[in-house]
XYZ file of C-alpha atoms in Angstrom:
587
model
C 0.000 0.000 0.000
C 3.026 2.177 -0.008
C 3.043 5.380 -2.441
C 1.722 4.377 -6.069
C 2.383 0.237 -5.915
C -0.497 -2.048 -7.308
C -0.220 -5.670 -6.666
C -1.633 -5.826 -9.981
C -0.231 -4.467 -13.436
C -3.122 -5.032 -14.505
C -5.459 -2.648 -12.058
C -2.357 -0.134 -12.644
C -2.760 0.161 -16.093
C -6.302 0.713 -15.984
C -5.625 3.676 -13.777
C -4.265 6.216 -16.430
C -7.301 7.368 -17.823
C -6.090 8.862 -21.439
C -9.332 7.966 -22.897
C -11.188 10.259 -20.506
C -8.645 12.830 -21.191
C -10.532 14.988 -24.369
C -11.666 18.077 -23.467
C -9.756 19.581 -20.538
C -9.650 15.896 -19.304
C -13.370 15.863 -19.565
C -16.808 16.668 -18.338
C -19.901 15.788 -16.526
C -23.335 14.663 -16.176
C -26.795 15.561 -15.472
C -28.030 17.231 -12.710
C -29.391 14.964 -10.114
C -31.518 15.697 -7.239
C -32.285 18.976 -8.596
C -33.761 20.507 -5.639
C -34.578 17.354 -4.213
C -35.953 16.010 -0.884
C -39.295 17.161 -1.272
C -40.779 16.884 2.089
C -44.453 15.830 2.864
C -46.194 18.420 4.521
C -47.748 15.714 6.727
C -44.194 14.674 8.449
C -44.367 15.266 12.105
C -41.455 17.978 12.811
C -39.701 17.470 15.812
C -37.766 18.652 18.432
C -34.191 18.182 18.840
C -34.692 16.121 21.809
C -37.367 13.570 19.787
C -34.842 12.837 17.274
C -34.692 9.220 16.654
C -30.980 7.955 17.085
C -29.698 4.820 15.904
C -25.973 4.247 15.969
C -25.598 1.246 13.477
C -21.729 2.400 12.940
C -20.939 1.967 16.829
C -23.397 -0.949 17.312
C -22.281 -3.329 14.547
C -18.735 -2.236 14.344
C -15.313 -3.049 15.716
C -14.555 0.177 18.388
C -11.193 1.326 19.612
C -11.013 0.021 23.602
C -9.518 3.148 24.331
C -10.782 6.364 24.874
C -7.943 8.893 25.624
C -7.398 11.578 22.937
C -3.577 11.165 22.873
C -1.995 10.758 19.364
C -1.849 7.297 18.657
C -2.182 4.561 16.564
C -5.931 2.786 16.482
C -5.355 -0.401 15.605
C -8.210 -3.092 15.121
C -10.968 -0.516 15.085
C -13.313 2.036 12.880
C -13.675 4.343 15.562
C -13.069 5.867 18.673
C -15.216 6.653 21.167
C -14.544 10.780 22.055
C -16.609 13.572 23.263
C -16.602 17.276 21.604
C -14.575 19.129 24.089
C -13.496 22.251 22.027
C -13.971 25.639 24.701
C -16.681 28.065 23.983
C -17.112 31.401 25.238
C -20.410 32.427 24.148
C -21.071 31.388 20.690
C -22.800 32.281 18.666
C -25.491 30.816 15.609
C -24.107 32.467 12.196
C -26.163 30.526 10.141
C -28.126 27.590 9.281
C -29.987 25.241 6.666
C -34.166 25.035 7.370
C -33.747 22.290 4.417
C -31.378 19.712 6.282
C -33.256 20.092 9.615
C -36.410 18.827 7.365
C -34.270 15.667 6.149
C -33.882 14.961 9.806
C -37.254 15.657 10.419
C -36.313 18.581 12.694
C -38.526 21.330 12.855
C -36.406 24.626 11.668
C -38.168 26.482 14.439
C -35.781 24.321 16.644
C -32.617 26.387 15.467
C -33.929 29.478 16.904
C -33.887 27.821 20.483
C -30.964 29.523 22.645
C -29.181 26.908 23.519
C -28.478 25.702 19.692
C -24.820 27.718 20.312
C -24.187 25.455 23.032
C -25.580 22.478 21.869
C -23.901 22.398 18.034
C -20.491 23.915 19.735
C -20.631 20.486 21.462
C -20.275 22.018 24.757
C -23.561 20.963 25.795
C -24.797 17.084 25.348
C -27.547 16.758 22.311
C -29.964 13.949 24.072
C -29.479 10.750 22.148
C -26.219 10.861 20.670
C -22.966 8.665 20.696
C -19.981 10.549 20.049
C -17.115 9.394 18.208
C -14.072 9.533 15.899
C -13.934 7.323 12.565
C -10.605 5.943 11.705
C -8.687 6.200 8.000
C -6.247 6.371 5.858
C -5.030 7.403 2.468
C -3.171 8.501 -0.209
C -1.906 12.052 0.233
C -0.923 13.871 -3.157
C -0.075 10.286 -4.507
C 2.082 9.588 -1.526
C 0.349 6.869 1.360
C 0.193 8.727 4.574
C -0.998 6.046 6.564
C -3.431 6.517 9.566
C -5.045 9.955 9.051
C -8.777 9.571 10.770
C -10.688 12.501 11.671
C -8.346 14.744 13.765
C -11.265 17.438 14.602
C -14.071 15.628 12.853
C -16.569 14.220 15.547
C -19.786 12.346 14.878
C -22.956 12.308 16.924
C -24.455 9.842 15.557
C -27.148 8.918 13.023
C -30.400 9.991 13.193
C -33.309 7.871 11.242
C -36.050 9.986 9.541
C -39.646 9.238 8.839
C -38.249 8.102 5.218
C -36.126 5.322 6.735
C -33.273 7.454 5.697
C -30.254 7.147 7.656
C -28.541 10.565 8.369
C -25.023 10.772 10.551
C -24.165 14.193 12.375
C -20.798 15.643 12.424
C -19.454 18.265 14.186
C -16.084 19.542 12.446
C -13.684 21.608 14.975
C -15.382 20.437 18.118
C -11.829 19.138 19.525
C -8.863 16.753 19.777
C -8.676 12.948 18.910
C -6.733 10.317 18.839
C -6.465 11.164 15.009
C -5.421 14.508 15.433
C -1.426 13.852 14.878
C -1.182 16.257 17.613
C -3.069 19.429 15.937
C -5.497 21.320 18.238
C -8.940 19.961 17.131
C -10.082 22.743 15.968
C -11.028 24.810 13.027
C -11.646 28.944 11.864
C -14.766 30.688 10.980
C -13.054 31.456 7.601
C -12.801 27.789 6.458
C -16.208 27.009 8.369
C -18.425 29.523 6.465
C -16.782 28.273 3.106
C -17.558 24.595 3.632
C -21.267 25.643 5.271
C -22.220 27.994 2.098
C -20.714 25.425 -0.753
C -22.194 22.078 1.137
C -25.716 23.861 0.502
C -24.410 25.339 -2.593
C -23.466 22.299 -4.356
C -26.569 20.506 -3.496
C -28.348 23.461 -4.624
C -26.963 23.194 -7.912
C -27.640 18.977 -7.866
C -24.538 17.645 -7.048
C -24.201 14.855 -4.645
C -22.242 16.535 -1.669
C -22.528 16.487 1.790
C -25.055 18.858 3.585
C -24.086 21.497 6.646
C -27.302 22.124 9.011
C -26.123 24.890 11.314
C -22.326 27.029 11.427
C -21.564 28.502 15.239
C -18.920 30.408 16.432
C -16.993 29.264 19.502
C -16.378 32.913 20.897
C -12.474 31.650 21.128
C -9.461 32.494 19.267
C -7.873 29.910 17.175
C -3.977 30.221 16.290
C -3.370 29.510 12.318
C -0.564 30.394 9.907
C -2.665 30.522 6.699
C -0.158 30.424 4.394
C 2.408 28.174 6.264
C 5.290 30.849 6.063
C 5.762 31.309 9.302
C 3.081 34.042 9.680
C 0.676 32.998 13.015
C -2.555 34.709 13.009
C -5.389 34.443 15.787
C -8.645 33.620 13.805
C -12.438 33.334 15.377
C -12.843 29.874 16.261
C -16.136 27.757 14.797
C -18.305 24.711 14.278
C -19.896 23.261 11.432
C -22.429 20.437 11.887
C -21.917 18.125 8.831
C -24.784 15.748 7.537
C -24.616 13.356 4.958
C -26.153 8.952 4.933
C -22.251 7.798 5.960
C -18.991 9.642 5.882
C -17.520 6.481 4.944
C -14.222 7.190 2.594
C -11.888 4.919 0.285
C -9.485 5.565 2.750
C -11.728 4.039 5.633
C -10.934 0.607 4.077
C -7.150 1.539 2.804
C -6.346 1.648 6.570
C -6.877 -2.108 7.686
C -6.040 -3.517 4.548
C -2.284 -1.643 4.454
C -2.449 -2.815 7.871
C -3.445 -6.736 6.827
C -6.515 -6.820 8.709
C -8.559 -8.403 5.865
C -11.308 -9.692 8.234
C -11.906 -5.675 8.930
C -12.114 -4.766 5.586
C -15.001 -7.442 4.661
C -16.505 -5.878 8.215
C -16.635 -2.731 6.570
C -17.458 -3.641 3.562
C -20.628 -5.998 3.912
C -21.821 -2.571 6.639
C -21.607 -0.456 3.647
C -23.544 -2.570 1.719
C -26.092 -3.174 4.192
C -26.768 0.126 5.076
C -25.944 2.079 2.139
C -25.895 -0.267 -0.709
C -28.814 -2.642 -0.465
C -29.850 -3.666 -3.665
C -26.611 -5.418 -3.797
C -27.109 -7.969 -1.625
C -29.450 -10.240 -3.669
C -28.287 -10.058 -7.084
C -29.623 -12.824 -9.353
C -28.551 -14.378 -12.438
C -31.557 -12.578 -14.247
C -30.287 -9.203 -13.402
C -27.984 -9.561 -16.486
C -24.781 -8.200 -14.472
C -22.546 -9.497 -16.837
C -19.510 -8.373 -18.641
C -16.619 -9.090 -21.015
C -13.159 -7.250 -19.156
C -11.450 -4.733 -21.409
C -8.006 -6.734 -20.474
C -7.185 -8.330 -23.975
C -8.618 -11.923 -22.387
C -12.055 -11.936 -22.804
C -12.965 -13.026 -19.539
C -16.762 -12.439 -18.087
C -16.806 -10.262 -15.103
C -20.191 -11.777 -13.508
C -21.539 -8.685 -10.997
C -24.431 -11.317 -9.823
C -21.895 -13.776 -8.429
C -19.957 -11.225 -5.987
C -21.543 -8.159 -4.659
C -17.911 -6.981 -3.325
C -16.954 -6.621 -7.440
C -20.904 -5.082 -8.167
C -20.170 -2.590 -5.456
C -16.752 -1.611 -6.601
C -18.282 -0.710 -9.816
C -21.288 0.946 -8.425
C -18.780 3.571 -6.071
C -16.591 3.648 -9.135
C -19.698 4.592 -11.468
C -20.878 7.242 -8.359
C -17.438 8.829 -8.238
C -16.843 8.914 -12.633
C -20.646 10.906 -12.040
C -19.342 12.968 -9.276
C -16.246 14.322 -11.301
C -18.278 15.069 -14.332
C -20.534 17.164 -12.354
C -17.552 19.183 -11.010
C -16.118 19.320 -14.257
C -19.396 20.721 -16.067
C -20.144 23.071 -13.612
C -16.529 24.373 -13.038
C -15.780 23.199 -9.692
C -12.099 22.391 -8.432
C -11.787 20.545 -5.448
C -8.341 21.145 -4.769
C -7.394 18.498 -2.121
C -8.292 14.702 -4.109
C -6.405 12.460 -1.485
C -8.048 9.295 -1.429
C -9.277 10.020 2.075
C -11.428 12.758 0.953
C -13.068 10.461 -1.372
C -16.629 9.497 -0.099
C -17.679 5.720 -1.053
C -21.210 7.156 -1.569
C -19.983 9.264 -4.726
C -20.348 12.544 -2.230
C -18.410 16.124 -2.613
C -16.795 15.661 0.841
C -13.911 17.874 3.090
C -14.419 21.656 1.536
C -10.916 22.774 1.911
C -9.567 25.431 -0.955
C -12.334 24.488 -2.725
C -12.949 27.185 -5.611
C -15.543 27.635 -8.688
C -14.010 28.704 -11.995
C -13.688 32.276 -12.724
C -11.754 32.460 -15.736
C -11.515 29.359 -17.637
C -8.133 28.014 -16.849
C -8.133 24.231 -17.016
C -4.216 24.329 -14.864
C -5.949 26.379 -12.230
C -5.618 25.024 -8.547
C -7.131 26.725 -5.957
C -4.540 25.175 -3.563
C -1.263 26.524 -2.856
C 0.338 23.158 -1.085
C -0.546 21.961 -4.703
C 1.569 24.767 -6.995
C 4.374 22.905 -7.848
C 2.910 19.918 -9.702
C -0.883 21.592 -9.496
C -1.441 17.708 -9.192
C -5.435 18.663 -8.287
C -5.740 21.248 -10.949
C -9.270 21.410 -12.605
C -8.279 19.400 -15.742
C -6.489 16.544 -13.724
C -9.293 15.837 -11.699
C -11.048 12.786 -14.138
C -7.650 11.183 -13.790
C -7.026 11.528 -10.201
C -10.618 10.162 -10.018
C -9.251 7.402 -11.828
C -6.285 6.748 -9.921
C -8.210 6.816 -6.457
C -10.528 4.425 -7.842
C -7.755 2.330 -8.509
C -6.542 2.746 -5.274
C -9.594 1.790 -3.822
C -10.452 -1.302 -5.911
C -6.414 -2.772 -4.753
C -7.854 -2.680 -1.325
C -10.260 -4.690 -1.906
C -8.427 -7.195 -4.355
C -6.081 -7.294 -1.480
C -8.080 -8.244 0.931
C -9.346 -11.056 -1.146
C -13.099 -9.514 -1.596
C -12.760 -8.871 -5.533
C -10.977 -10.828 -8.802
C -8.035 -9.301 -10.558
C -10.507 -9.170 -13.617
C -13.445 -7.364 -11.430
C -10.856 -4.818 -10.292
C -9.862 -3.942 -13.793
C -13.268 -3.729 -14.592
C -14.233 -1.350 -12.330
C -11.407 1.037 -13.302
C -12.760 1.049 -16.818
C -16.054 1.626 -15.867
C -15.078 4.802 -14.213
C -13.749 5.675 -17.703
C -17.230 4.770 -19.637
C -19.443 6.260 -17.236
C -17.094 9.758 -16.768
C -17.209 10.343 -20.880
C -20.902 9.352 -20.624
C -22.079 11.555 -18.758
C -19.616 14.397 -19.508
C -21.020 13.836 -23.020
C -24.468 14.159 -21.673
C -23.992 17.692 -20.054
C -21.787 19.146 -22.216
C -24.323 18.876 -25.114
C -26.829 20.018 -22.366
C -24.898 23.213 -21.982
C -24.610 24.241 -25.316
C -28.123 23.139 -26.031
C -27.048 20.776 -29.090
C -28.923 17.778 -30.611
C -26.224 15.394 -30.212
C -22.515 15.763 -28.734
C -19.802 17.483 -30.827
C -16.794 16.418 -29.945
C -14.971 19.134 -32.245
C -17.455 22.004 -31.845
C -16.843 21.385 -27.570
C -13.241 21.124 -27.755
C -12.692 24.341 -30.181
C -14.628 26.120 -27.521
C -13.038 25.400 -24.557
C -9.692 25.968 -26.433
C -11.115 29.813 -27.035
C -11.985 30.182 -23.787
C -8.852 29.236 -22.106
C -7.066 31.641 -24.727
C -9.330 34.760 -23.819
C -9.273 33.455 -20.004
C -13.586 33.426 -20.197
C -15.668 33.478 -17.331
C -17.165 30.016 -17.156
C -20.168 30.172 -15.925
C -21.305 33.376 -17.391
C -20.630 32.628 -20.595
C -22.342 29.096 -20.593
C -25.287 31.343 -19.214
C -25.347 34.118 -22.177
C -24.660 31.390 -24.495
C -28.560 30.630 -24.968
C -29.424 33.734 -25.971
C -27.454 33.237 -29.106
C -30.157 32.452 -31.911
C -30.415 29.671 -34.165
C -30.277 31.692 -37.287
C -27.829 31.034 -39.798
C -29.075 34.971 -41.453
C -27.506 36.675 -38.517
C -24.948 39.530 -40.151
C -21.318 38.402 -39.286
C -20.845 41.384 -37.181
C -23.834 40.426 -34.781
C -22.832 36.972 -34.045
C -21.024 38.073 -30.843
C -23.472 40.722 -29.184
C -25.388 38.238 -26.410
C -21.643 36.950 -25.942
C -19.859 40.793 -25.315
C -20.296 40.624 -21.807
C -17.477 38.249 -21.355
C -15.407 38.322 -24.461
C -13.171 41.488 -22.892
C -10.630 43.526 -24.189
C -10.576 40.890 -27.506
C -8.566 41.756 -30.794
C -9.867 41.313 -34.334
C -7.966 37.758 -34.669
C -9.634 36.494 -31.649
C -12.860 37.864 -32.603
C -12.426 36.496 -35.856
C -11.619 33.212 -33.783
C -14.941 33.408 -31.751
C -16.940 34.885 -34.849
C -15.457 31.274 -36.622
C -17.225 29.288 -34.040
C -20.134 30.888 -33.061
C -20.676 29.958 -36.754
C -20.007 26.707 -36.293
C -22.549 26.312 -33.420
C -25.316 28.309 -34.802
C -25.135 26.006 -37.935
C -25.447 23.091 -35.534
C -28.519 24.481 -33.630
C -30.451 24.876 -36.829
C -30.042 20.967 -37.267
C -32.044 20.823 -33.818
C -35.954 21.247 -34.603
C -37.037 23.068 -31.149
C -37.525 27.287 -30.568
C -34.798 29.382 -29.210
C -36.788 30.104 -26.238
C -37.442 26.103 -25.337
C -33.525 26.042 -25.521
C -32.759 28.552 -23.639
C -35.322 27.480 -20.576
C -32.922 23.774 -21.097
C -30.187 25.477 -21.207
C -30.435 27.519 -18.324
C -31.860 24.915 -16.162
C -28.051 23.456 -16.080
C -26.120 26.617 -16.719
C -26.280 28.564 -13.266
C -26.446 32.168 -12.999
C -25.096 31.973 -9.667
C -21.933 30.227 -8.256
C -20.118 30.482 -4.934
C -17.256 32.021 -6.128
C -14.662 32.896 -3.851
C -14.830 36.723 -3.862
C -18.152 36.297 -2.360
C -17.265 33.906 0.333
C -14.544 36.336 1.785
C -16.968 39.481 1.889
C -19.338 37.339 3.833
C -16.500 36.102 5.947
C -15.121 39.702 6.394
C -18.221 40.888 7.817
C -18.999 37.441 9.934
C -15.305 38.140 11.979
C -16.592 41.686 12.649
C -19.640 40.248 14.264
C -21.741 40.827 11.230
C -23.762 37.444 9.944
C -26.242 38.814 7.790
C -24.299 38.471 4.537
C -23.512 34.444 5.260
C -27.525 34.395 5.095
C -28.344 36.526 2.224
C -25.781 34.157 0.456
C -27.202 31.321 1.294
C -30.141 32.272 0.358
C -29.023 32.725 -3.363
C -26.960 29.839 -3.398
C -30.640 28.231 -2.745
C -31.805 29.126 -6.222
C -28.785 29.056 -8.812
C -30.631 28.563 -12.041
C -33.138 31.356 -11.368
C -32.944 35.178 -12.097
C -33.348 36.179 -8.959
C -34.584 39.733 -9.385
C -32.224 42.430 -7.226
C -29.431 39.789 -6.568
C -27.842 40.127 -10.109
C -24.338 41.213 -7.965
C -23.773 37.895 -7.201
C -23.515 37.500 -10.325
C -21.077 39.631 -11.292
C -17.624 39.109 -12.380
C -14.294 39.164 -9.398
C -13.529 42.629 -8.759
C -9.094 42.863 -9.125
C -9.238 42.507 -4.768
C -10.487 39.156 -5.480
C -7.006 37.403 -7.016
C -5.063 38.132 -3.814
C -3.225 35.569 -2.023
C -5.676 33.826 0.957
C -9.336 34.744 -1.397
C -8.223 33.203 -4.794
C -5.977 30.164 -3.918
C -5.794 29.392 -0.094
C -3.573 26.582 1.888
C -5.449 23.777 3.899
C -5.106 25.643 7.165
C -8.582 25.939 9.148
């Protein structure tokens, strides 16, 4: 399990992804859960205390015997039993979600209570829960880092809603662990309010992420050197409270098996499936789950005979749709170790995080990452890739999947990542089939002129589908982002707007029914990072308001939004300083 070695060459191979690679190493898929959980105006809403706990994680899995936060190796176990015990002097409620307290079946009316500060601060008890810290490894820019676990990260528990949904509560910053590698536990109300807005954000926009119910301030200082030069800085101290069905990562299995606890791994694995993955437990013949491996043998991968190899391909299918969101909507992660990588196909651990303001496919919002800019936006389908790979060796390594099921799953990540990116791409440009050349041409011109990705995508349907349109025309609903542009790269743009107006009129629907699809997956509103750090400026002067209003837009990304049309507006220059358009992981 050290660095990049694969006991297969076989599973290695299948890593490099170089037929995902087209297009800025390639796109995305449809929205999913646009919107989504709809709740029933009939559900009883409750009150915090009424929640219905049921701690499957701690009941049907292996626990550490220990329960001292000293740095240490957890050996044998998926968690550790630990309290929040970060200090509060106090805090205060900057924000929070009335749509995750409804997928708990919380009424919202309960965040208003006064004690919420103390309660989601950790520093009082919430009736019901079980505490603990999950441990994990992984892969740290390529490199195995061994034991990582959640240093500050502290679960609750899960809570079961009417639905029979199964939703685990995290508080991140509430205090040491045994994971913690001897940091403090904690984390800053910069990096809080960024993970709280772009959890809602990105499930806003329907991609699979993690949610964020409430953000609190601690009322303590917090020591941080944000750009690791030596600088210390005293920051406001806070608390998000993460939600998502399991925080389970590739890295939660990566630990035991590096560690040759096989038995765990299966442990692990068959809870996953039970909980999370249920359909795969009685596959039958009849499901037609069968395949012929792309590894020059012909062999039949059967998914019906092993539900290990049926859910290796399901989280590698998840994570291929995950990528292609980010990379249709713009989104860089910036920090793709493997133990950031959520089994469920989630957007999990918002760290320097950014949406794409000028199209830039080597951008990396990271500044650990500058010399290799090893996460940068184009590279993420193949680090996908590779941290599938690196997941599906755990498992072949622990005996629960075939050399040939491995491989497989690899290249499914490939099929399904092009697939979909295919999908949404033609989405965005509103075309009647994809076009591979048109697509690539484009993104070529906008990574010349530096374009502003998600405003152009969103002019780009009011470009008519009328061949008759004088020459000089063809770029007025574009002018708004094609800036400061000579007459070669006007002729260059004038070329392909050509092109794609000439491939509209092949499509037999109106303008306006394009536009409406278009729009519906070409945001007008992102979280970009200029707008995080003026509502963090004015939250660490007391002022919360903004973190709201933001929210609040971030709701509705595909709408006008009458009076809000600043949010949509391009960075101002303040907003390509050092610490607002690339930041460190320090929180």
């Amino acid at each position: 399990m050290e660095g990049d070695s694969s006991p297969t060459a076989a599973v290695a191979g299948a890593a490099s992804v170089d037929s995902v690679s087209d297009d800025f190493k390639s796109l995305s898929m449809e929205n999913q859960n646009q919107n989504g959980d709809a709740v029933s105006q009939r559900r009883e809403k409750l009150k915090l205390e009424q929640l219905k706990w049921d701690h499957s994680f701690v009941r049907e899995l292996p626990g550490d015997p220990i329960t001292d936060i000293i740095p240490r190796e957890v050996l044998h176990a998926c968690y550790t039993k630990v309290s929040p015990s970060a200090e509060v002097d106090n805090p205060q409620l900057v924000a929070w979600s009335d749509s995750v307290a409804e997928l708990l079946d919380l009424d919202p009316r309960e965040l208003e209570r006064p004690d919420i500060p103390q309660i989601f601060s950790g520093a009082s008890p919430l009736v019901g829960a079980m505490p603990y810290a999950q441990c994990y490894g992984g892969h740290q820019f390529g490199v195995w880092a061994g034991q990582l676990g959640d240093g500050r990260a502290i679960t609750l528990g899960e809570v079961l809603n009417s639905r029979s949904q199964r939703w685990e509560l995290q508080l991140k910053g509430a205090g040491k662990t045994p994971y913690g590698r001897y940091a403090d536990g904690l984390a800053v109300l910069r990096s809080s309010i960024r993970e709280f807005l772009c959890s809602e954000a990105m499930h806003n926009l329907g991609i699979p992420t993690t949610r964020a119910l409430c953000l609190v301030t601690t009322g303590k200082y917090v020591t941080r050197d944000m750009f690791y030069d030596g600088n210390m800085k005293d920051e406001h101290g806070a608390i998000v409270c993460r939600v998502a069905q399991s925080f389970l990562r590739f890295g939660s299995y990566q630990i035991h098996a590096a560690r040759d606890d096989f038995d765990l791994v299966r442990t692990l694995a068959d809870y996953c499936i039970r909980h999370h993955f249920p359909h795969l437990e009685n596959l039958r013949k009849s499901d037609s789950l069968s395949f012929t491996s792309g590894d020059g043998d012909d062999s039949v991968v059967d998914l019906t005979s092993n539900k290990y190899a049926a859910w290796a391909v399901e989280v590698a299918e998840r994570t291929a749709s995950l990528v292609a969101n980010w990379q249709g909507i713009g989104f860089t992660h910036g920090v793709l170790n493997t133990d950031n990588m959520s089994v469920l196909g989630l957007t999990i651990d918002y760290g320097p995080f950014s949406f794409l303001d000028a199209f830039d496919p080597n951008y990396t919002p990271n500044t650990t990452d500058l010399p290799d800019r090893r996460y940068r936006f184009a590279n993420q389908p193949d680090i996908g890739s590779w941290n599938v790979a690196q997941f599906v060796i755990t498992l072949s390594t622990a005996g629960l999947i075939k050399e040939n099921e491995a491989t497989y799953a690899v290249e499914r990540y490939g099929m399904k990542f092009m697939d979909n990116y295919q999908a949404l791409m033609t989405k965005k440009l509103g075309l009647p089939k994809y076009n591979k050349q048109l697509i690539s041409e484009l993104l070529k011109n906008m990574a010349v002129d530096k374009v502003d990705y998600t405003n152009f995508f969103r002019l780009l349907s009011n470009v008519k589908s009328d061949p008759t349109v004088p020459e000089d025309k063809l770029l007025i609903p574009l002018k708004a982002v094609l800036l400061d542009i000579g007459k070669e790269r006007r002729d260059a743009w004038t070329s392909w707007v050509k092109s794609y107006i000439q491939e509209l009129s092949t499509r037999n629907i109106s303008d306006e029914e394009r536009k409406a699809s278009m729009n519906s997956v070409n945001p007008k509103y992102i979280l970009r990072n200029y707008l995080c750090q003026s509502a963090i400026d004015a939250a660490e002067l007391g002022e919360f308001e903004e973190v709201r209003r933001l929210l609040r837009v971030m709701e509705r990304p595909y709408d006008e939004q009458p009076g809000m049309e600043k949010y949509a507006r391009l960075p101002p220059a303040w907003a390509y300083r050092p610490g607002v358009c690339m930041l460190s992981c320090s929180s």
